[in-house]
Amino acid sequence: MQMLDGKLVSQAVKDDLKEKVATRAAAGKKLPHLAAILVGNNGASETYVASKVKSCAETGFGSTLIRLDSDVPEEELLMKIKELNDDFNIDGILVQLPLPKHISEQKVIETIAASKDVDGFHPESVGRMVQGLPAFFPATPYGILLLLEHYKVETKGKHAVVIGRSNIVGRPISILLNRNDYPGNCTVTVCHSHTPNLKEICLQGDIIVAALGRPEFLKADMVKEGAVVIDVGITRVADPSKKSGFAIKGDVDFNQVAPKCSFITPVPGGVGPMTIAALMMNTFKSCLAKDPD
Ligand code: NAD
């Protein structure tokens, strides 16, 4: 069994970007700049945004963090996004989800200029991805592709089973694994909460992507020998033995499942760090589109 080490690969991606940014700085080129908007003070969102801002600093990207109160009117948030859309210096805009209930996530996603949509959630980005056109891929699925690519995991002709069909993970990774490219060319089955015979389907998977948000859901008796298992899940589970009071659990029962796998991602340290690396890649691409090398 080989571990797909997201910490290591994300660092490699960021080191490569750092070098490219340094070369651009020396040539007097525009440097990538990410703007992140955080609404309210959800603990997990705070952690994600802090990691993204830290990664920018480490890589030589500029970053702007905009904090808004949880009761900010929707119109004010949309105005802020429009300001960032019009700001040449900003290459990527991300609004950390989830948002408070009074704000429409869909409106927010559609207000971000498609050219700065580094999270890859805008309908234009999704449409381009589906049609196989150059596009910002959603960060988590893109991070999974980068990880598979780094370890040269064979995907062509494989049966990929994706558990979950959300717009941010399950559905886009099913499209990307199905595309005519590497990583891709899989035959994909997408499962969801109404799939009756999930265990039988998972047992057919050469590659399983678990993205449902149920801690340790995928058990060893659902996985065939030699499968590649990608665990996207991140759930905080109460754990009094930890200083923080919680432990992070994936969607895979790692200790049981890992011995059966050819490759597996750990949680933490698998897909999570790759999501940030992919976001940085998208931001860099956006900057390049404005001011090519
Ligand atoms: P979501 O709640 O939007 O979607 C969950 C999906 O799982 C749904 O499509 C649902 O139909 C399906 N599902 C739920 N229960 C099921 C069951 N019993 N059997 C089969 N399918 C079932 O979640 P999401 O936003 O896609 O996130 C999924 C998980 O991935 C969460 O734990 C989330 O925290 C994590 N996540 C991690 C990253 C990362 O960077 N590693 C990024 C995004 C999300």
XYZ file of C-alpha atoms and ligand atoms in Angstrom:
337
model
C 0.000 0.000 0.000
C 1.295 3.437 -0.971
C 0.118 6.542 0.830
C -0.899 9.472 -1.395
C 0.763 12.180 0.678
C -1.101 15.426 0.118
C 1.172 17.381 2.459
C 4.240 16.442 0.464
C 2.687 16.986 -2.963
C 1.054 20.287 -2.024
C 4.425 21.506 -0.766
C 6.009 20.453 -4.083
C 3.306 22.355 -6.016
C 3.801 25.438 -3.830
C 7.622 25.251 -4.125
C 7.301 25.146 -7.902
C 4.911 28.122 -7.869
C 7.270 30.013 -5.532
C 10.090 29.631 -8.038
C 7.886 30.803 -10.908
C 6.682 33.794 -8.887
C 10.284 34.731 -8.016
C 11.187 34.629 -11.719
C 8.219 36.865 -12.529
C 9.162 39.271 -9.717
C 12.710 39.532 -11.105
C 11.265 40.292 -14.563
C 8.951 42.985 -13.169
C 5.827 41.002 -14.062
C 2.494 41.100 -12.276
C 2.449 38.843 -9.204
C -0.560 36.662 -8.351
C -2.967 38.077 -5.790
C -5.795 36.218 -4.049
C -8.670 37.971 -2.263
C -10.543 35.935 0.344
C -13.816 36.984 1.927
C -14.764 35.485 5.260
C -18.271 36.139 6.573
C -18.814 35.540 10.307
C -16.526 33.454 12.475
C -17.226 29.778 11.799
C -14.271 27.869 13.332
C -13.587 25.569 10.368
C -13.904 28.462 7.871
C -11.444 30.550 9.919
C -8.941 27.672 9.752
C -9.361 27.163 5.984
C -9.006 30.854 5.165
C -5.978 31.213 7.469
C -4.264 28.291 5.649
C -4.990 29.872 2.263
C -3.593 33.270 3.323
C -0.518 31.575 4.847
C 0.083 29.604 1.632
C -0.026 32.872 -0.335
C 2.620 34.416 1.930
C 4.861 31.324 1.639
C 4.619 31.294 -2.139
C 5.139 34.987 -2.823
C 1.503 35.624 -3.790
C -0.199 38.737 -2.539
C -3.360 38.219 -0.511
C -6.178 40.347 0.843
C -8.418 39.041 3.597
C -11.779 40.759 3.941
C -13.746 39.967 7.078
C -17.444 40.755 7.218
C -19.852 40.342 10.149
C -22.251 37.394 10.015
C -25.193 39.822 9.711
C -23.727 41.685 6.712
C -26.508 42.432 4.193
C -26.295 40.303 1.049
C -26.127 43.475 -1.089
C -23.025 44.698 0.774
C -21.236 41.385 0.152
C -22.171 41.469 -3.546
C -20.874 45.071 -3.797
C -17.572 43.994 -2.241
C -17.255 41.195 -4.804
C -17.964 43.623 -7.654
C -15.209 45.946 -6.358
C -12.773 43.036 -6.418
C -13.972 42.063 -9.913
C -12.988 45.554 -11.112
C -9.607 45.602 -9.345
C -6.847 44.688 -11.836
C -4.492 43.741 -9.019
C -6.774 40.892 -7.872
C -6.450 37.612 -9.832
C -8.584 35.301 -7.734
C -11.620 35.831 -5.515
C -12.874 33.291 -3.051
C -15.798 33.597 -0.699
C -15.461 30.974 2.003
C -18.553 28.767 2.218
C -20.855 28.097 3.982
C -22.487 31.525 4.241
C -25.129 32.663 6.754
C -28.656 31.610 5.792
C -29.814 35.101 4.704
C -27.203 35.170 1.904
C -27.748 33.267 -1.337
C -24.617 31.221 -2.087
C -25.716 30.906 -5.689
C -25.951 34.710 -6.113
C -22.507 35.083 -4.550
C -20.992 32.440 -6.837
C -22.540 34.044 -9.920
C -21.389 37.551 -8.932
C -17.708 36.573 -8.917
C -16.247 37.346 -12.366
C -15.703 34.044 -14.198
C -12.156 35.228 -15.017
C -11.362 35.381 -11.254
C -13.347 32.303 -10.205
C -10.400 30.367 -8.729
C -12.723 28.138 -6.691
C -14.242 26.977 -9.989
C -17.867 27.170 -8.795
C -19.227 29.683 -11.339
C -21.647 28.117 -13.882
C -19.361 29.349 -16.680
C -16.358 27.531 -15.172
C -18.432 24.373 -14.663
C -19.834 24.534 -18.217
C -16.363 24.948 -19.686
C -15.063 22.051 -17.598
C -17.930 19.805 -18.739
C -17.190 20.679 -22.387
C -13.477 19.996 -21.957
C -12.498 23.644 -22.544
C -9.731 25.394 -20.577
C -11.342 26.238 -17.240
C -10.756 26.777 -13.554
C -11.466 23.334 -12.108
C -13.052 23.326 -8.642
C -10.164 23.292 -6.184
C -10.786 19.990 -4.375
C -11.302 17.843 -7.520
C -8.354 19.609 -9.172
C -6.247 18.816 -6.091
C -7.212 15.136 -6.426
C -6.080 15.166 -10.083
C -2.735 16.719 -9.098
C -2.251 14.023 -6.468
C -3.072 11.154 -8.867
C -0.748 12.706 -11.439
C 2.143 13.094 -8.994
C 2.020 9.398 -8.052
C 1.378 8.391 -11.687
C -1.726 6.440 -10.649
C -3.197 4.696 -13.719
C -6.756 5.841 -14.363
C -7.422 4.909 -18.020
C -10.096 2.233 -18.355
C -10.628 2.022 -14.597
C -14.019 1.970 -12.927
C -14.223 4.976 -10.611
C -16.948 5.030 -7.982
C -17.692 8.472 -6.562
C -19.772 8.651 -3.378
C -21.448 12.063 -3.210
C -22.769 14.372 -5.923
C -22.233 17.870 -4.498
C -21.336 20.740 -6.819
C -18.008 21.260 -5.071
C -16.675 17.702 -4.942
C -18.682 14.667 -6.077
C -20.146 15.913 -9.363
C -17.041 17.732 -10.675
C -14.632 14.895 -9.798
C -16.972 12.471 -11.604
C -16.763 14.676 -14.721
C -12.994 15.089 -14.517
C -12.308 11.363 -14.015
C -14.500 10.693 -17.040
C -12.799 13.204 -19.404
C -10.585 12.122 -22.280
C -7.267 13.085 -20.650
C -4.935 12.021 -17.870
C -5.952 11.670 -15.074
C -9.271 10.564 -16.515
C -10.699 8.124 -19.031
C -12.447 6.267 -16.222
C -15.874 4.703 -16.411
C -17.601 6.559 -13.591
C -20.478 5.611 -11.317
C -21.798 8.403 -9.105
C -23.538 7.290 -5.903
C -25.610 9.404 -3.537
C -27.946 9.182 -0.583
C -30.629 7.403 -2.678
C -28.310 4.740 -4.099
C -29.714 1.428 -2.804
C -26.855 -1.020 -3.447
C -23.866 1.098 -2.528
C -21.752 -1.741 -1.145
C -22.052 -3.818 -4.350
C -21.127 -0.787 -6.461
C -18.152 0.154 -4.277
C -16.856 -3.437 -4.530
C -16.612 -2.903 -8.316
C -14.537 0.266 -7.913
C -10.913 0.292 -9.028
C -10.904 3.859 -7.720
C -13.236 5.041 -4.963
C -13.680 8.715 -4.115
C -15.517 9.077 -0.811
C -17.048 12.561 -0.541
C -20.154 12.250 1.578
C -19.220 13.747 4.945
C -19.968 10.666 7.091
C -17.007 9.775 9.324
C -15.483 6.329 8.619
C -18.409 5.361 6.365
C -16.362 3.303 3.883
C -15.499 -0.039 5.493
C -13.098 -2.762 4.373
C -15.913 -5.064 3.202
C -16.938 -2.373 0.660
C -13.514 -2.190 -0.999
C -11.878 -4.681 -3.347
C -8.215 -5.712 -3.056
C -5.894 -3.275 -4.813
C -8.347 -0.361 -5.029
C -7.243 3.272 -5.022
C -9.122 5.108 -2.267
C -9.417 8.893 -2.134
C -10.908 10.202 1.107
C -12.323 13.704 0.763
C -14.283 13.752 4.029
C -13.466 16.196 6.791
C -15.681 15.967 9.857
C -14.921 17.346 13.297
C -15.697 14.666 15.886
C -15.629 15.449 19.641
C -12.416 14.126 21.210
C -11.712 15.226 24.791
C -8.145 13.835 24.519
C -7.265 16.587 22.019
C -6.358 20.123 23.073
C -8.841 21.494 20.520
C -11.587 19.178 21.861
C -12.126 17.548 18.462
C -10.474 15.160 16.011
C -10.710 15.333 12.221
C -12.213 12.207 10.627
C -12.383 11.222 6.998
C -15.134 9.254 5.247
C -12.979 6.117 5.166
C -12.286 3.721 8.019
C -8.583 4.139 7.310
C -7.100 1.433 9.584
C -9.440 -1.230 8.189
C -9.376 -0.149 4.551
C -5.708 0.826 4.014
C -4.268 -2.750 4.001
C -6.498 -3.620 1.006
C -5.518 -0.603 -1.101
C -2.855 -0.010 -3.724
C -3.030 3.730 -2.919
C -4.909 5.642 -0.237
C -5.079 9.235 1.029
C -4.850 9.872 4.783
C -7.043 12.366 6.674
C -5.673 14.786 7.602
C -2.798 15.279 5.169
C -4.395 13.956 1.978
C -6.939 15.840 -0.115
C -7.157 18.834 2.294
C -3.714 20.339 1.558
C -4.148 19.541 -2.156
C -7.264 21.742 -2.262
C -5.134 24.716 -1.241
C -2.385 23.842 -3.744
C -5.013 23.679 -6.502
C -6.440 27.038 -5.480
C -2.938 28.523 -5.765
C -2.508 26.936 -9.207
C -5.789 28.487 -10.370
C -4.765 31.900 -9.016
C -1.404 31.670 -10.770
C -3.119 30.725 -14.060
C -5.470 33.679 -13.712
C -2.507 36.026 -13.229
C -0.713 34.517 -16.245
C -3.801 35.075 -18.406
C -3.561 38.818 -17.661
C 0.198 39.173 -17.914
C 1.794 36.190 -19.676
C 5.455 35.253 -19.085
P -22.487 17.653 0.763
O -23.175 17.455 2.070
O -22.776 18.849 -0.055
O -22.752 16.393 -0.148
C -22.709 15.098 0.364
C -23.120 14.132 -0.720
O -23.021 12.824 -0.179
C -24.535 14.319 -1.216
O -24.529 14.303 -2.622
C -25.298 13.109 -0.678
O -26.261 12.605 -1.615
C -24.199 12.096 -0.481
N -24.483 11.208 0.655
C -24.789 11.566 1.925
N -24.991 10.468 2.670
C -24.824 9.401 1.860
C -24.910 7.993 2.047
N -25.210 7.486 3.217
N -24.650 7.213 0.987
C -24.326 7.729 -0.221
N -24.228 9.055 -0.463
C -24.465 9.874 0.569
O -20.929 17.537 1.098
P -19.638 18.084 0.313
O -19.591 19.557 0.413
O -19.514 17.414 -1.006
O -18.497 17.511 1.265
C -18.347 16.134 1.488
C -17.250 15.932 2.524
O -16.029 16.417 1.979
C -17.454 16.709 3.828
O -16.912 15.960 4.897
C -16.643 17.960 3.618
O -16.203 18.548 4.836
C -15.479 17.407 2.840
N -14.769 18.378 2.005
C -13.438 18.326 2.050
C -12.685 19.175 1.259
C -11.203 19.083 1.304
O -10.525 20.021 0.933
N -10.643 17.942 1.726
C -13.318 20.095 0.429
C -14.711 20.103 0.375
C -15.433 19.226 1.171
